[in-house]
XYZ file of C-alpha atoms in Angstrom:
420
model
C 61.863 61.970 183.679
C 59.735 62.198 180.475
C 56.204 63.344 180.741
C 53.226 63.569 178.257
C 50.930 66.098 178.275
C 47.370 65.698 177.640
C 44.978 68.570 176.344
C 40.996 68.077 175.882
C 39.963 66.477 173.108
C 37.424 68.197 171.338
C 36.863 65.432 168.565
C 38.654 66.430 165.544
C 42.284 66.318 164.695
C 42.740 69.544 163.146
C 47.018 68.766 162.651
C 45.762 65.940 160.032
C 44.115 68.657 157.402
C 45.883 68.242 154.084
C 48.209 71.278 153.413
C 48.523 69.943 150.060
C 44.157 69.880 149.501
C 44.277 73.451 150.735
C 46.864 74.231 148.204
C 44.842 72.765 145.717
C 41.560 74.858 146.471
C 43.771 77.587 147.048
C 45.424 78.188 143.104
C 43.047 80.027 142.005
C 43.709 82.624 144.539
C 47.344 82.078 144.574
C 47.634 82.209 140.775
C 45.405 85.524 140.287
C 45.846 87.119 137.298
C 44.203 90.654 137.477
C 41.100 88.862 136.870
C 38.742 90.200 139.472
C 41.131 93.412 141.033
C 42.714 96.671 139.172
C 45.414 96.797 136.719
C 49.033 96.116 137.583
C 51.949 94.769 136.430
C 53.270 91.554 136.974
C 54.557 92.051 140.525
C 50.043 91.562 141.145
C 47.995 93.623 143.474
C 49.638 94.254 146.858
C 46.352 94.349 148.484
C 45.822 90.615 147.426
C 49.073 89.279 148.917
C 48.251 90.351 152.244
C 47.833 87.700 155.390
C 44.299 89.195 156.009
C 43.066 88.185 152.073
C 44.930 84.366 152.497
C 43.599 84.010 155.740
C 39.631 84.900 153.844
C 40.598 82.698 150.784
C 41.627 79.402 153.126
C 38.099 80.287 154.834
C 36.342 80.141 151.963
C 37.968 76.772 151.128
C 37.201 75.165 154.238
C 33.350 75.871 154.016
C 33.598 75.149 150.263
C 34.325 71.241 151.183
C 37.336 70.777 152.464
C 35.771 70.330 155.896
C 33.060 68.043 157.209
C 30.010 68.648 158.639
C 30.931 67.059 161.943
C 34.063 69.257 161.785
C 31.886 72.356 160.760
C 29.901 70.696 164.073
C 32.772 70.630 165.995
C 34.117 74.465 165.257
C 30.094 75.393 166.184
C 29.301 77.099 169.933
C 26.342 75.952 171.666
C 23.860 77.567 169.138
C 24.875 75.960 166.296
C 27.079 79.148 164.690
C 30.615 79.934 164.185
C 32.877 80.574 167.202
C 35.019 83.184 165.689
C 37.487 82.546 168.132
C 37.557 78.741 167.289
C 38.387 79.576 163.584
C 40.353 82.503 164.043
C 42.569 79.640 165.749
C 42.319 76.877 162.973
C 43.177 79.998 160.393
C 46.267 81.019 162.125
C 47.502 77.229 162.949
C 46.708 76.594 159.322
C 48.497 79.883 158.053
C 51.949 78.801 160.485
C 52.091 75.402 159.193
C 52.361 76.709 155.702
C 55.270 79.042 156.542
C 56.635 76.037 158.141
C 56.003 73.336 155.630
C 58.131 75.749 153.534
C 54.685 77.013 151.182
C 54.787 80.535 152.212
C 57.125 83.075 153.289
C 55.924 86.539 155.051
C 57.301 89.765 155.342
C 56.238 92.460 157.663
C 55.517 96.460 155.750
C 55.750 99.422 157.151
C 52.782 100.661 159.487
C 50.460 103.593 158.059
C 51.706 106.607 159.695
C 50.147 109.991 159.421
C 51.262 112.991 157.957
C 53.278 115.283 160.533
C 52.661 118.924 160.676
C 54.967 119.934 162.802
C 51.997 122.121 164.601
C 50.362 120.419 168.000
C 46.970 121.250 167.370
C 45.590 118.994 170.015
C 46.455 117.202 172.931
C 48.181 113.755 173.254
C 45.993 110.917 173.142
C 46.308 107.028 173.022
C 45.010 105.342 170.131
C 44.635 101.909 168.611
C 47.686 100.149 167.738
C 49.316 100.842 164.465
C 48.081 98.430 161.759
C 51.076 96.878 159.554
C 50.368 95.629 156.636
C 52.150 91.768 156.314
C 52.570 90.101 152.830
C 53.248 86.882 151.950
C 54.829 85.090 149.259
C 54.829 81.737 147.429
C 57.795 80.005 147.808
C 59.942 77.853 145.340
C 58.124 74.578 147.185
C 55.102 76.403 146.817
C 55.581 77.005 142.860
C 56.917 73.982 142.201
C 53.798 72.278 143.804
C 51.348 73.944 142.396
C 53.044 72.665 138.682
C 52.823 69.341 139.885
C 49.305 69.368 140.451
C 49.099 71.393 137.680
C 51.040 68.637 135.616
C 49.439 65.690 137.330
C 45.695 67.196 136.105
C 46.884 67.865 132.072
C 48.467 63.991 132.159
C 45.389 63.309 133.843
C 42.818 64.106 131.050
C 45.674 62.808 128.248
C 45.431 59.198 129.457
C 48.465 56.735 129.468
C 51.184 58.406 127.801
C 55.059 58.153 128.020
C 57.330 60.560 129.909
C 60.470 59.851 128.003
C 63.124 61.878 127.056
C 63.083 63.741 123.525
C 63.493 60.670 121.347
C 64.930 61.372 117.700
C 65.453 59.215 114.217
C 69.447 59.362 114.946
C 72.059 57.197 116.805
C 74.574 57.923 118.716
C 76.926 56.166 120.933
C 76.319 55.824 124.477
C 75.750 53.524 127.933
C 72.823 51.461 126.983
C 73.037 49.371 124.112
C 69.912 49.311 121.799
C 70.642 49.618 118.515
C 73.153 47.409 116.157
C 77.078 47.926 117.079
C 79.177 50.120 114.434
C 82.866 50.757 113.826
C 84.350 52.852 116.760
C 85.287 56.731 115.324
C 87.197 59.135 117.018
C 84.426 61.399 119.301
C 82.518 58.230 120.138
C 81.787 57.084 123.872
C 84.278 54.042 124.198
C 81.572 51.677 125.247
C 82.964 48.581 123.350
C 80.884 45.922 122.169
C 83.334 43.036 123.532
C 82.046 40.193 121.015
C 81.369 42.559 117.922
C 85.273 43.324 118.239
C 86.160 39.840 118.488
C 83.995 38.580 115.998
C 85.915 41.238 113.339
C 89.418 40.001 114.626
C 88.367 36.968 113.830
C 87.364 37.195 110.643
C 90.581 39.301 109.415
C 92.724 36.614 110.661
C 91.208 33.553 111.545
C 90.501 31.564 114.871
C 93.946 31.739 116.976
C 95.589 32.515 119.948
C 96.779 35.369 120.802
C 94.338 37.468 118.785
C 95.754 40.298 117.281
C 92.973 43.567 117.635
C 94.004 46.343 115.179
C 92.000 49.878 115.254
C 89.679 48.870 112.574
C 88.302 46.187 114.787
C 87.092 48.198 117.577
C 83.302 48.236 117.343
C 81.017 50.197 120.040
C 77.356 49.913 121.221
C 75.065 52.380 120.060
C 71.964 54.033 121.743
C 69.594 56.698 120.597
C 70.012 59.919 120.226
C 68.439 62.404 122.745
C 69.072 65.930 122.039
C 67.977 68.918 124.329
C 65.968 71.570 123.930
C 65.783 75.175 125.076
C 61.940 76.686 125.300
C 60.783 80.232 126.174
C 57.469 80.641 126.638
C 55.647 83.890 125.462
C 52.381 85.215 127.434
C 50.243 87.764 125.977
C 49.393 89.768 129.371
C 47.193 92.227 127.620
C 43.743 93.444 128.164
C 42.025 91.128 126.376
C 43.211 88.108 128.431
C 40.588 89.121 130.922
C 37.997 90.593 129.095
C 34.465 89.023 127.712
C 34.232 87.632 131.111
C 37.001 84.969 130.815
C 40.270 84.616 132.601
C 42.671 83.410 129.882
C 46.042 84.630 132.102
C 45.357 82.002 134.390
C 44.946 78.967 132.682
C 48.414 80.458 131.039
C 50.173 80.298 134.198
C 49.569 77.059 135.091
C 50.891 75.507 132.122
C 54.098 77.334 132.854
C 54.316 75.803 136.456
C 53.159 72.577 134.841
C 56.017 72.862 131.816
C 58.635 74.196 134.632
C 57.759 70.779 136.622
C 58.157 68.685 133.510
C 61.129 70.158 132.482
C 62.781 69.821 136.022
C 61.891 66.279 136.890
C 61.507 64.823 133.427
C 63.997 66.533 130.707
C 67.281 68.056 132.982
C 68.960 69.445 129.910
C 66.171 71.497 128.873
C 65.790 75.197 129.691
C 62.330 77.190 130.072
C 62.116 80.870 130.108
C 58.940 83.069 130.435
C 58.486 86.036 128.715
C 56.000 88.702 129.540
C 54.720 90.461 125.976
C 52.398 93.698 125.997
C 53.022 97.438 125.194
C 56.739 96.416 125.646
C 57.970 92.791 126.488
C 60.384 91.478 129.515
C 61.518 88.357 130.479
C 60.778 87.285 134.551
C 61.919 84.543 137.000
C 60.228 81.673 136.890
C 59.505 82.229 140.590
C 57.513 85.628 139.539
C 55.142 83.878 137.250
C 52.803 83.447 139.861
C 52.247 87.089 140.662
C 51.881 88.079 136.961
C 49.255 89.815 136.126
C 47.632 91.232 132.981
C 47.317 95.089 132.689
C 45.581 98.042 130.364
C 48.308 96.989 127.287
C 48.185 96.750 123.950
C 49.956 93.652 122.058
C 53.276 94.122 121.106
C 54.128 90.860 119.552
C 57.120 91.582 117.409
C 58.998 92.764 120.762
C 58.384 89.803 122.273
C 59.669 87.765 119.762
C 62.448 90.397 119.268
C 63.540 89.301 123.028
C 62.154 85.507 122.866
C 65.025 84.905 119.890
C 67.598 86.676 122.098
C 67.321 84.384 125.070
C 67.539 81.883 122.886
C 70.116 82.381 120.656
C 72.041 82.823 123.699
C 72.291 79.167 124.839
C 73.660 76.369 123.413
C 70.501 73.749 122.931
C 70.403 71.283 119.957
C 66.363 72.606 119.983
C 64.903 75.845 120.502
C 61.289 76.923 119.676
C 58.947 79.268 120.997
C 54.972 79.254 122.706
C 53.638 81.932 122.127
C 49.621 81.990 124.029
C 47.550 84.715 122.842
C 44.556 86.271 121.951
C 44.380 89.164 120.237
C 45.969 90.844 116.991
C 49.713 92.873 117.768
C 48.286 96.082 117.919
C 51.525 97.912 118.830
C 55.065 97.644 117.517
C 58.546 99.487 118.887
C 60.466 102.150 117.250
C 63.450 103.516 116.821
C 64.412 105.584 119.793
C 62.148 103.198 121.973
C 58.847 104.706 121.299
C 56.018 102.544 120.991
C 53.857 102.891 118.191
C 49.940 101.538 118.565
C 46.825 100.691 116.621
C 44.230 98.722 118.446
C 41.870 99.284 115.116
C 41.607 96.576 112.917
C 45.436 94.492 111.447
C 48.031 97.459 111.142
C 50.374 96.998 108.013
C 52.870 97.916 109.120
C 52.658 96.436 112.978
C 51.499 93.178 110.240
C 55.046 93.609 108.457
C 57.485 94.584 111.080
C 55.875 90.869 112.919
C 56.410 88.757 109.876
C 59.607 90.276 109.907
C 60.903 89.539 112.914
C 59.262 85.557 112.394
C 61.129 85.472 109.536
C 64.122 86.625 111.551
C 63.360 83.251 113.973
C 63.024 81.679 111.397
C 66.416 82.238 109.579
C 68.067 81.497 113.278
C 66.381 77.654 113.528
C 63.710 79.104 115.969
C 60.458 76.953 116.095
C 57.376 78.860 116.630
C 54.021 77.361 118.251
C 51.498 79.467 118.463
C 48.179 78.867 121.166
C 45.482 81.112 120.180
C 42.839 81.692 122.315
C 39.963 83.304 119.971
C 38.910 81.929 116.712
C 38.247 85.628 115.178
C 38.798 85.279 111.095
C 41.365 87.932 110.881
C 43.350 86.242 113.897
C 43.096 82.975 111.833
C 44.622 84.267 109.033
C 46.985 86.277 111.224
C 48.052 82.995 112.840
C 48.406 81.051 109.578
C 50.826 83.477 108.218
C 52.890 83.465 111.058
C 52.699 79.625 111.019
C 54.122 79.104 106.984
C 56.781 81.712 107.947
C 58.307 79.858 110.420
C 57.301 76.172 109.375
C 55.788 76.131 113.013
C 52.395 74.744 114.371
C 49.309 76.897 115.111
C 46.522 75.412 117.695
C 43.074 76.852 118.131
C 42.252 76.372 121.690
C 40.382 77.034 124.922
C 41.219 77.925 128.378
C 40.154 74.091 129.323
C 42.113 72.315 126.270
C 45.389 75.112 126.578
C 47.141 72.915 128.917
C 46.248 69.540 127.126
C 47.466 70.770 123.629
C 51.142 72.057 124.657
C 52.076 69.133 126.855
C 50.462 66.990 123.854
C 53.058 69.297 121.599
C 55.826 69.158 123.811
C 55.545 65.362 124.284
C 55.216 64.007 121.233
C 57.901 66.493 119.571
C 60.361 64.791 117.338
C 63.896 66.719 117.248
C 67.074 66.589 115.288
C 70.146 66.523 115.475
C 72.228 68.949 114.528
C 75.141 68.040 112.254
């Protein structure tokens, strides 16, 4: 026989707390870019991916607003403070539906153990349990809603804008009609325009039955051409994108969760790629962009175009171009041998030449470049500009709070071609 269970109801219903709000108050800390801990590569600070500094972060989110003061009231003991037990509950209820919404994964480290000696200097004793150190990670569901937010805030401030596929100035033949019919040519989609082809039988031989159709009369619909486009997105993850008292990485990172979103849901036949650039450059998984971090590097921008044109020379896209977000000068260039050459004094010439090189290089191979600086430092200017009449790209001037806004603008409102 069925039976319901009834617990005491302390006046608030803590199952009915938005995960999705606390994910929201929680990208900062999610998407961390070196910003406020020590250097490290992209894989981010291990001590900041720990259950212990989530578990502080969704505390600080909860008194920050996302609770109410009856249900600050209602997590109070009888003098009016805290009951650590009360939110060391709500934390850990919180932290398990996460890992089962599918937000968070965890894996369990190794404990601390000491050194052995292999001497028994003292007796035995008991201790306190080993500490292990648990880490969690952002999952695919995670990512992917954290670029829709992302997404949903850059639309947001745009206005009304369309969401449309990559629209060009050339026809092609297709499903739905749009455009005036045209003679049928071997390659096209047989999508016949029934009365077009009638209309030219007709007129060849005059109104009778049977009508004869020859190959000339065949006419099809035709539609507009959408081509595709692959994109790899450069990120300068140098010192300066943290320095001055800014974060710049950040704001970075979010338009790649916001572009990856877009690209997914909106444009299917696109491609995004993400490539790391600093004393050296790398490419990394979409799903590790949210642990990149900037480190003590210098700004090798020629090797990161080196491997940008690469990627993209190796996929078959009517489209490709390049963002590149930066801030600084390339200060470092690689030789021969793999050596890496650097000069963070003032525009190197020959870091300067080997670059415009290797733009000239994209640009020979039908590569687009868009560069998003992030400082508004003469030299850079000019530095930008160059690069920009090389390539027959775009250069924007922008801000950590108009990044976001200018590249979907860009990426939106791109006209492309089709290749013949």
């Amino acid at each position: 026989m069925p039976f319901t269970k009834y617990t005491k109801w302390d006046g608030v219903d803590w199952e009915s707390l938005s995960l999705e709000d606390l994910l929201e108050r929680l990208a900062d800390f999610l998407l961390q870019s070196g910003f406020q801990t020590q250097y490290s590569r992209y894989w981010g600070d291990e001590e900041e991916r720990t259950l212990e500094a989530l578990r502080d972060a969704i505390m600080r989110a909860l008194m920050e607003g996302l609770l109410s003061d009856d249900e600050i009231e209602a997590l109070s003991d009888e003098r009016g403070e805290l009951s650590e037990q009360a939110i060391s509950a709500l934390l850990d209820r919180l932290i398990e539906r996460l890992i089962e919404e599918g937000y968070i994964s965890v894996n369990e480290g190794t404990p601390y153990q000491q050194q052995e000696t292999g001497i028994a200097s003292q007796a035995g004793q008991v201790g306190k349990p080993v500490k292990r150190s648990v880490k969690f990670e952002m999952t695919d569901k995670g990512l992917d809603f954290l670029g829709f937010k992302a997404l949903k805030e850059l639309i947001a401030s745009l206005g009304k804008s369309s969401l449309g596929r990559h629209e060009t100035n050339h026809l092609s033949t297709g499903i739905e009609a749009s455009e005036a019919p045209k003679r049928y040519e071997f390659g096209d989609t047989l999508n016949l325009d029934v009365n077009a082809t009638l209309r030219s039988a007709i007129q060849r031989e005059g109104l009778g039955v049977p009508i004869n159709l020859e190959y000339a009369d065949l006419m099809v619909h035709q539609t507009e051409y959408q081509s595709s486009c692959a994109t790899v997105l450069m990120l300068d993850c140098s010192h300066s994108m943290i320095l001055y008292g800014e974060d710049r990485f950040t704001p970075a990172k979010r338009v790649a969760l916001a572009l990856t979103h877009l690209i997914r849901t909106q444009y299917p036949g696109d491609s995004l790629r993400v490539v790391l650039f600093h004393d050296s450059a790398e490419e990394i998984p979409l799903s590790a962009v949210a642990r990149a971090q900037v480190g003590p590097y210098h700004t090798n921008t020629r090797e990161g175009l080196r491997l940008a044109r690469r990627i993209l020379m190796s996929q078959r896209k009517d489209m490709r171009q390049i963002i590149m977000i930066t801030d600084g000068k390339p200060s470092a260039m690689t030789m021969e041998g793999g050596r890496i050459y650097k000069n963070p004094m003032g525009l190197d010439p020959l870091i300067l030449r080997e670059t415009f090189r290797e733009v000239a290089a994209c640009r020979r191979s039908g590569i687009m470049i868009n560069t998003f600086m992030l400082a508004d430092d003469y030299y850079l200017v000019d530095f930008v500009k160059r690069v920009t009449e090389i390539c027959q790209g775009k250069a924007y001037f922008a801000t950590t709070l108009t990044l976001g806004q200018y590249i979907l603008m860009d990426y939106l409102r791109r006209r492309t071609r089709k290749i013949h």
